[in-house]
Amino acid sequence: TAATPQSLSHRESSAMLCSALRTRVVGRIARPAAVVSCRSYNYGTPVLWIVRYDDPTWDAEREHEYELIPRDEFGVPVSLPPEVSTNIRHTYYVPPQYYPFLKKLGDDTPELKPYTDKLMNGQMTFFDYEEMFYKFAKPLKVHRSQIPMPYRTEEEIKKTAEVTWEGKWLSYRQRVWGDYQTQHHVRDFMVGMALGTFFSWIGVQHMKQYRVDMKLFYLEAPEHKINWVKPRGDL
């Protein structure tokens, strides 16, 4: 048996409530192309939502299946005209085991009771959710007077010039080391390229001269040719 929402913590109850939210169509059943879940498999990873398809092997980024029915953000086929599809009320569905938690949440927070009642009655649309979210969302209040200011003792203040000089000295050492490394690696690169070009040129010249020598050998001295076909006398 599943644990009741009253025996769970606030974070667990929120996760269960978020995972239970599903989009359904009132008045006309439309098969959604995907099921959107707020639950993350790897707890602790900041995941907003996970899209699950009815086909386990489906990859939306690699599959180019143009025979599927295109749908809008609510899963309604675009073959329906807008004046019909926009009149369909898409509401959120919550399993009945969450009703005690929602009722207790509405009783504890009277401002949320209209929205929790709509959610339990299956009348809460996405626009109601947006209204609830922006109605109760509050900006972060920063108390700058409570933020501690950086503090240094009198001895630390007296060493300001010394610390500044140390910082400049370390920066100078880093610049010198960087220049040395740059010159060192550039020199190695240039020397390596020069040596590689030189030996490559020697190899090319060797092959060129070898071809010239073989051509002269076979053309100018055919009697010394290896495996030369002896004339039969009738040619």
Tab-separated table of C-alpha atoms in Angstrom:
chain	number	residue	atom	x	y	z
A	1	THR	CA	0.000	0.000	0.000
A	2	ALA	CA	1.237	3.463	-0.841
A	3	ALA	CA	1.974	5.896	1.930
A	4	THR	CA	-0.575	8.577	2.540
A	5	PRO	CA	0.418	12.190	1.742
A	6	GLN	CA	0.085	13.083	5.441
A	7	SER	CA	2.976	10.756	6.381
A	8	LEU	CA	5.350	12.230	3.804
A	9	SER	CA	7.493	15.307	3.977
A	10	HIS	CA	6.671	18.463	2.086
A	11	ARG	CA	9.315	17.778	-0.571
A	12	GLU	CA	8.157	14.191	-1.110
A	13	SER	CA	4.545	15.274	-1.280
A	14	SER	CA	5.412	17.949	-3.837
A	15	ALA	CA	7.327	15.397	-5.916
A	16	MET	CA	4.419	12.940	-5.804
A	17	LEU	CA	1.936	15.663	-6.675
A	18	CYS	CA	4.088	16.837	-9.561
A	19	SER	CA	4.525	13.301	-10.874
A	20	ALA	CA	0.780	12.712	-10.690
A	21	LEU	CA	-0.141	15.690	-12.839
A	22	ARG	CA	-1.271	14.574	-16.265
A	23	THR	CA	-2.951	16.453	-19.077
A	24	ARG	CA	-6.308	15.134	-20.226
A	25	VAL	CA	-8.926	16.262	-22.697
A	26	VAL	CA	-12.479	16.986	-21.536
A	27	GLY	CA	-15.238	16.292	-24.036
A	28	ARG	CA	-13.012	14.658	-26.673
A	29	ILE	CA	-10.390	11.970	-26.129
A	30	ALA	CA	-7.141	12.778	-27.898
A	31	ARG	CA	-4.206	10.373	-27.776
A	32	PRO	CA	-1.199	12.446	-26.727
A	33	ALA	CA	2.072	12.051	-28.581
A	34	ALA	CA	3.988	12.226	-25.344
A	35	VAL	CA	3.440	12.116	-21.619
A	36	VAL	CA	5.199	14.860	-19.698
A	37	SER	CA	6.338	13.992	-16.187
A	38	CYS	CA	7.862	16.274	-13.576
A	39	ARG	CA	9.571	13.396	-11.787
A	40	SER	CA	13.281	12.861	-12.302
A	41	TYR	CA	14.767	9.371	-12.345
A	42	ASN	CA	18.060	10.564	-10.887
A	43	TYR	CA	17.057	12.389	-7.749
A	44	GLY	CA	19.228	15.401	-7.088
A	45	THR	CA	19.655	16.274	-10.769
A	46	PRO	CA	18.010	19.596	-11.707
A	47	VAL	CA	15.602	18.293	-14.357
A	48	LEU	CA	12.560	20.336	-15.291
A	49	TRP	CA	10.622	17.594	-17.040
A	50	ILE	CA	11.062	14.307	-18.876
A	51	VAL	CA	9.185	13.548	-22.102
A	52	ARG	CA	8.035	9.948	-22.429
A	53	TYR	CA	6.790	8.547	-25.729
A	54	ASP	CA	4.535	5.548	-26.193
A	55	ASP	CA	7.234	3.907	-28.339
A	56	PRO	CA	10.332	3.035	-26.278
A	57	THR	CA	12.567	3.122	-29.379
A	58	TRP	CA	11.337	6.511	-30.543
A	59	ASP	CA	13.919	9.273	-30.904
A	60	ALA	CA	12.337	12.607	-31.697
A	61	GLU	CA	15.623	14.136	-32.885
A	62	ARG	CA	16.623	11.300	-35.237
A	63	GLU	CA	13.297	9.961	-36.435
A	64	HIS	CA	11.754	11.749	-39.404
A	65	GLU	CA	8.345	10.165	-39.597
A	66	TYR	CA	6.081	12.415	-41.600
A	67	GLU	CA	3.116	10.028	-41.452
A	68	LEU	CA	2.363	10.940	-37.840
A	69	ILE	CA	-0.476	13.287	-37.147
A	70	PRO	CA	0.898	16.692	-36.152
A	71	ARG	CA	-0.510	17.949	-32.886
A	72	ASP	CA	-0.517	21.141	-30.887
A	73	GLU	CA	0.947	21.622	-27.423
A	74	PHE	CA	-2.081	19.904	-25.837
A	75	GLY	CA	-1.987	16.829	-28.088
A	76	VAL	CA	-4.951	17.825	-30.255
A	77	PRO	CA	-4.489	16.953	-33.955
A	78	VAL	CA	-4.085	19.989	-36.158
A	79	SER	CA	-6.645	18.510	-38.521
A	80	LEU	CA	-9.256	19.985	-36.196
A	81	PRO	CA	-9.945	23.634	-37.025
A	82	PRO	CA	-8.783	26.187	-34.452
A	83	GLU	CA	-12.316	27.261	-33.618
A	84	VAL	CA	-12.945	23.681	-32.428
A	85	SER	CA	-9.613	22.792	-30.851
A	86	THR	CA	-9.400	26.017	-28.850
A	87	ASN	CA	-12.768	25.330	-27.222
A	88	ILE	CA	-11.581	22.054	-25.686
A	89	ARG	CA	-10.845	22.505	-21.982
A	90	HIS	CA	-7.612	20.788	-21.058
A	91	THR	CA	-7.486	20.143	-17.344
A	92	TYR	CA	-5.076	18.525	-14.913
A	93	TYR	CA	-5.883	15.129	-13.435
A	94	VAL	CA	-4.803	14.074	-9.941
A	95	PRO	CA	-5.444	10.568	-8.529
A	96	PRO	CA	-7.935	10.395	-5.655
A	97	GLN	CA	-5.276	9.389	-3.114
A	98	TYR	CA	-3.977	12.965	-3.256
A	99	TYR	CA	-7.329	14.531	-2.376
A	100	PRO	CA	-6.739	14.502	1.434
A	101	PHE	CA	-3.428	16.269	0.963
A	102	LEU	CA	-4.962	18.869	-1.355
A	103	LYS	CA	-7.884	19.398	1.025
A	104	LYS	CA	-5.527	19.900	3.961
A	105	LEU	CA	-3.413	22.268	1.841
A	106	GLY	CA	-6.492	24.306	0.958
A	107	ASP	CA	-7.661	24.423	4.595
A	108	ASP	CA	-4.233	25.568	5.789
A	109	THR	CA	-3.928	28.192	3.037
A	110	PRO	CA	-7.305	29.809	2.270
A	111	GLU	CA	-5.812	31.665	-0.718
A	112	LEU	CA	-5.056	28.327	-2.387
A	113	LYS	CA	-8.426	26.706	-1.650
A	114	PRO	CA	-10.131	27.791	-4.932
A	115	TYR	CA	-7.289	26.303	-6.928
A	116	THR	CA	-7.095	23.074	-4.911
A	117	ASP	CA	-10.858	22.646	-5.271
A	118	LYS	CA	-10.563	23.101	-9.023
A	119	LEU	CA	-7.754	20.554	-9.123
A	120	MET	CA	-9.766	17.981	-7.174
A	121	ASN	CA	-12.883	18.595	-9.286
A	122	GLY	CA	-10.937	18.238	-12.545
A	123	GLN	CA	-11.588	21.859	-13.557
A	124	MET	CA	-8.084	23.340	-13.269
A	125	THR	CA	-6.751	24.418	-16.651
A	126	PHE	CA	-3.298	25.600	-17.603
A	127	PHE	CA	-4.446	29.196	-17.467
A	128	ASP	CA	-5.647	28.676	-13.879
A	129	TYR	CA	-2.246	27.209	-13.068
A	130	GLU	CA	-0.532	30.257	-14.559
A	131	GLU	CA	-2.802	32.541	-12.568
A	132	MET	CA	-2.047	30.646	-9.355
A	133	PHE	CA	1.683	30.655	-10.030
A	134	TYR	CA	2.020	34.360	-10.769
A	135	LYS	CA	-0.361	35.260	-7.952
A	136	PHE	CA	1.695	33.544	-5.265
A	137	ALA	CA	5.171	33.979	-6.752
A	138	LYS	CA	7.126	36.605	-4.823
A	139	PRO	CA	10.478	38.132	-5.719
A	140	LEU	CA	13.481	37.355	-3.589
A	141	LYS	CA	13.925	39.922	-0.846
A	142	VAL	CA	17.561	40.758	-0.163
A	143	HIS	CA	18.431	42.262	3.233
A	144	ARG	CA	21.645	44.095	2.399
A	145	SER	CA	21.985	45.370	5.963
A	146	GLN	CA	22.459	41.769	7.127
A	147	ILE	CA	25.184	40.962	4.587
A	148	PRO	CA	28.547	41.189	6.405
A	149	MET	CA	31.030	43.641	4.961
A	150	PRO	CA	34.629	42.546	4.354
A	151	TYR	CA	36.682	43.163	7.483
A	152	ARG	CA	40.435	43.403	7.978
A	153	THR	CA	42.432	43.959	11.125
A	154	GLU	CA	44.905	46.792	11.639
A	155	GLU	CA	47.871	44.456	11.034
A	156	GLU	CA	46.329	43.316	7.739
A	157	ILE	CA	45.711	46.890	6.649
A	158	LYS	CA	49.385	47.755	7.321
A	159	LYS	CA	50.468	44.936	4.982
A	160	THR	CA	48.418	46.261	2.031
A	161	ALA	CA	51.491	47.577	0.182
A	162	GLU	CA	53.395	44.324	0.779
A	163	VAL	CA	50.526	42.204	-0.508
A	164	THR	CA	50.176	44.460	-3.563
A	165	TRP	CA	53.914	44.131	-4.288
A	166	GLU	CA	53.716	40.346	-3.936
A	167	GLY	CA	50.828	40.245	-6.378
A	168	LYS	CA	52.753	42.320	-8.933
A	169	TRP	CA	55.861	40.133	-8.454
A	170	LEU	CA	53.855	36.933	-9.025
A	171	SER	CA	52.208	38.444	-12.103
A	172	TYR	CA	55.652	39.395	-13.484
A	173	ARG	CA	56.951	35.850	-12.898
A	174	GLN	CA	53.934	34.427	-14.690
A	175	ARG	CA	54.465	36.729	-17.687
A	176	VAL	CA	58.160	35.782	-17.900
A	177	TRP	CA	57.311	32.081	-17.652
A	178	GLY	CA	54.664	32.460	-20.353
A	179	ASP	CA	57.100	34.209	-22.690
A	180	TYR	CA	59.706	31.496	-22.108
A	181	GLN	CA	57.222	28.717	-22.781
A	182	THR	CA	55.998	30.446	-25.943
A	183	GLN	CA	59.504	30.892	-27.326
A	184	HIS	CA	60.482	27.352	-26.332
A	185	HIS	CA	57.522	25.683	-28.035
A	186	VAL	CA	57.680	27.936	-31.106
A	187	ARG	CA	61.389	27.128	-31.487
A	188	ASP	CA	60.722	23.395	-31.192
A	189	PHE	CA	57.903	23.654	-33.713
A	190	MET	CA	59.996	25.553	-36.252
A	191	VAL	CA	62.991	23.221	-35.843
A	192	GLY	CA	60.792	20.153	-36.186
A	193	MET	CA	59.087	21.503	-39.303
A	194	ALA	CA	62.461	22.419	-40.852
A	195	LEU	CA	63.925	18.974	-40.173
A	196	GLY	CA	60.817	17.244	-41.504
A	197	THR	CA	60.842	19.374	-44.664
A	198	PHE	CA	64.566	18.730	-45.209
A	199	PHE	CA	64.379	14.949	-44.912
A	200	SER	CA	61.186	14.865	-46.994
A	201	TRP	CA	62.963	16.820	-49.730
A	202	ILE	CA	65.870	14.342	-49.601
A	203	GLY	CA	63.458	11.425	-49.979
A	204	VAL	CA	61.676	13.030	-52.930
A	205	GLN	CA	64.988	13.808	-54.686
A	206	HIS	CA	66.165	10.234	-54.096
A	207	MET	CA	63.023	8.831	-55.690
A	208	LYS	CA	63.270	11.295	-58.581
A	209	GLN	CA	66.887	10.399	-59.337
A	210	TYR	CA	66.116	6.682	-59.007
A	211	ARG	CA	63.391	6.953	-61.645
A	212	VAL	CA	65.720	8.857	-63.974
A	213	ASP	CA	68.458	6.253	-63.565
A	214	MET	CA	66.110	3.351	-64.209
A	215	LYS	CA	64.713	5.029	-67.315
A	216	LEU	CA	68.228	5.583	-68.696
A	217	PHE	CA	69.235	2.012	-67.831
A	218	TYR	CA	66.342	0.375	-69.641
A	219	LEU	CA	66.389	2.735	-72.654
A	220	GLU	CA	70.121	3.249	-73.257
A	221	ALA	CA	71.377	-0.216	-72.226
A	222	PRO	CA	68.713	-2.788	-73.118
A	223	GLU	CA	71.289	-5.576	-73.367
A	224	HIS	CA	71.832	-5.402	-69.669
A	225	LYS	CA	68.165	-5.506	-68.852
A	226	ILE	CA	67.179	-8.218	-66.377
A	227	ASN	CA	64.967	-10.983	-67.847
A	228	TRP	CA	65.172	-9.420	-71.276
A	229	VAL	CA	63.218	-11.470	-73.848
A	230	LYS	CA	65.703	-12.918	-76.302
A	231	PRO	CA	64.865	-12.192	-79.976
A	232	ARG	CA	63.627	-15.164	-81.936
A	233	GLY	CA	65.201	-13.928	-85.130
A	234	ASP	CA	61.993	-13.610	-87.106
A	235	LEU	CA	61.191	-10.055	-86.040
